[in-house]
GROMACS .gro file of C-alpha atoms in nm:
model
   91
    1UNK     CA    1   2.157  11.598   2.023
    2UNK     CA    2   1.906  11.847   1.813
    3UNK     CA    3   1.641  11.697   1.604
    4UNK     CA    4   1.697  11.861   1.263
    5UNK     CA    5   1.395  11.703   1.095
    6UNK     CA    6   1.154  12.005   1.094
    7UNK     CA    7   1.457  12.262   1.028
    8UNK     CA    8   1.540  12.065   0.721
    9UNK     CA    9   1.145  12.015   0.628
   10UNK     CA   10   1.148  12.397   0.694
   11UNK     CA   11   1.433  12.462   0.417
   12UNK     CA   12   1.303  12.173   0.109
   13UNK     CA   13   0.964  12.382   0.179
   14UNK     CA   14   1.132  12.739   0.101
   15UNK     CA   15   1.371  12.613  -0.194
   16UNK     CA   16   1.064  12.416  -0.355
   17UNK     CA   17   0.912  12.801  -0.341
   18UNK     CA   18   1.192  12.935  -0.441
   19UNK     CA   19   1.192  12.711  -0.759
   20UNK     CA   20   0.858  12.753  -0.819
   21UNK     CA   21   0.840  13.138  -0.809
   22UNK     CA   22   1.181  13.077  -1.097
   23UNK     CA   23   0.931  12.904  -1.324
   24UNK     CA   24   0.646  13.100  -1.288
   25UNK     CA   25   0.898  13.447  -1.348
   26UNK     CA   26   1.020  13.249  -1.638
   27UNK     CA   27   0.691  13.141  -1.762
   28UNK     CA   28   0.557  13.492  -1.735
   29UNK     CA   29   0.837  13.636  -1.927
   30UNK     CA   30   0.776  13.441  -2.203
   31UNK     CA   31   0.434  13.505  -2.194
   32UNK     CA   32   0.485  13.891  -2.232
   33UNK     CA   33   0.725  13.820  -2.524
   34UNK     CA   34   0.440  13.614  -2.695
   35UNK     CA   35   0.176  13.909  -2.639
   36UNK     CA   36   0.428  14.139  -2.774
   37UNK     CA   37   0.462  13.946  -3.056
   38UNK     CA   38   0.123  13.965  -3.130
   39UNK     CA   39   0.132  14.347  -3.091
   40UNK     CA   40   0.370  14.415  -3.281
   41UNK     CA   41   0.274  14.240  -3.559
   42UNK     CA   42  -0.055  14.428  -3.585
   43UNK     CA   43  -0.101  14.706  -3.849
   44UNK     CA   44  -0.293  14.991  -3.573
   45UNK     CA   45  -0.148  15.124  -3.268
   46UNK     CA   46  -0.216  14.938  -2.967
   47UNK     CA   47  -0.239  15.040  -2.610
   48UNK     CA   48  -0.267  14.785  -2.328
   49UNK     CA   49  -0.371  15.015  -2.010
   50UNK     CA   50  -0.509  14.895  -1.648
   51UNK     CA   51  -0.798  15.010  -1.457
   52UNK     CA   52  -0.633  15.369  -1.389
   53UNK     CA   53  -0.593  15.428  -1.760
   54UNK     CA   54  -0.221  15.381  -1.725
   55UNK     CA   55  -0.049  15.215  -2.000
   56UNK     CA   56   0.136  14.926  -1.942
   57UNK     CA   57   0.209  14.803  -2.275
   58UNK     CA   58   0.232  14.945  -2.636
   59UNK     CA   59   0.336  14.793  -2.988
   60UNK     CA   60   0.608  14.973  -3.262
   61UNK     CA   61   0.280  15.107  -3.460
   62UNK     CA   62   0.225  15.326  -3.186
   63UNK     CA   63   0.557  15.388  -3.159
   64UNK     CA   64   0.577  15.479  -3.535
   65UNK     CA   65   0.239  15.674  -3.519
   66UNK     CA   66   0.306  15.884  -3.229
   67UNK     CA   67   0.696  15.930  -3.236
   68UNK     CA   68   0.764  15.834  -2.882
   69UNK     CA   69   0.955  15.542  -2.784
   70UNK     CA   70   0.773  15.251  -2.561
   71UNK     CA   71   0.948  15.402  -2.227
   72UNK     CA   72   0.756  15.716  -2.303
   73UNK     CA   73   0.420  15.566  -2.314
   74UNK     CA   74   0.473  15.330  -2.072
   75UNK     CA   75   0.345  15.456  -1.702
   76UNK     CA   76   0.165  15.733  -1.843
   77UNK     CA   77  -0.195  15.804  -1.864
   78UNK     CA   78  -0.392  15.728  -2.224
   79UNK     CA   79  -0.491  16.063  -2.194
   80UNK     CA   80  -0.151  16.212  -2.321
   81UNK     CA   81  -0.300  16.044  -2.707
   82UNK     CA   82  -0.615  16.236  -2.697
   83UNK     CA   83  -0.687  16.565  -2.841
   84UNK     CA   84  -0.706  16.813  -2.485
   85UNK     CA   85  -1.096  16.846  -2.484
   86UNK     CA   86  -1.142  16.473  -2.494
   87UNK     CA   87  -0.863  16.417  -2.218
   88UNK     CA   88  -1.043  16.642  -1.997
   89UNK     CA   89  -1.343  16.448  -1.964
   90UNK     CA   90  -1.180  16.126  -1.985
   91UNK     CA   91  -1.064  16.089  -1.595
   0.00000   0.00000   0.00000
């Protein structure tokens, strides 16, 4: 006979994780639909970027502004806005 008490500890740790990392995925989602909200319901372009100047996140005034669509700005560098002698010195 096999003791199946830490196997089945084991498995009710990884599902409980499992659910967890559901909510949080959920949660987050929901979150990014509230911050695009909020972007897209300001009048100016708006540009979220990280620490490499890469956007990750832009509302439909930009959009509108700039006549690209939001898979077009997204992943690219901030530089492709700016007039070619301020790119340059902006990396």
């Amino acid at each position: 006979i096999r003791d199946l008490t830490q196997e089945k500890a084991r498995e009710s740790e990884i599902i409980a994780k499992q659910v967890a990392a559901e909510k949080l995925s959920t949660e987050l989602r929901e979150n990014q639909g509230i911050i695009m909200g909020i972007l897209d319901a300001a009048f100016h372009a708006l540009f979220v970027i990280d620490e490499n100047c890469i956007i990750q996140m832009v509302n439909k005034k930009s959009c509108e502004v700039f006549g690209w669509t939001k898979e077009e700005f997204v992943g690219s560098n901030i530089n492709i806005i700016m007039p070619a002698y301020v790119a340059e010195k902006h990396d």
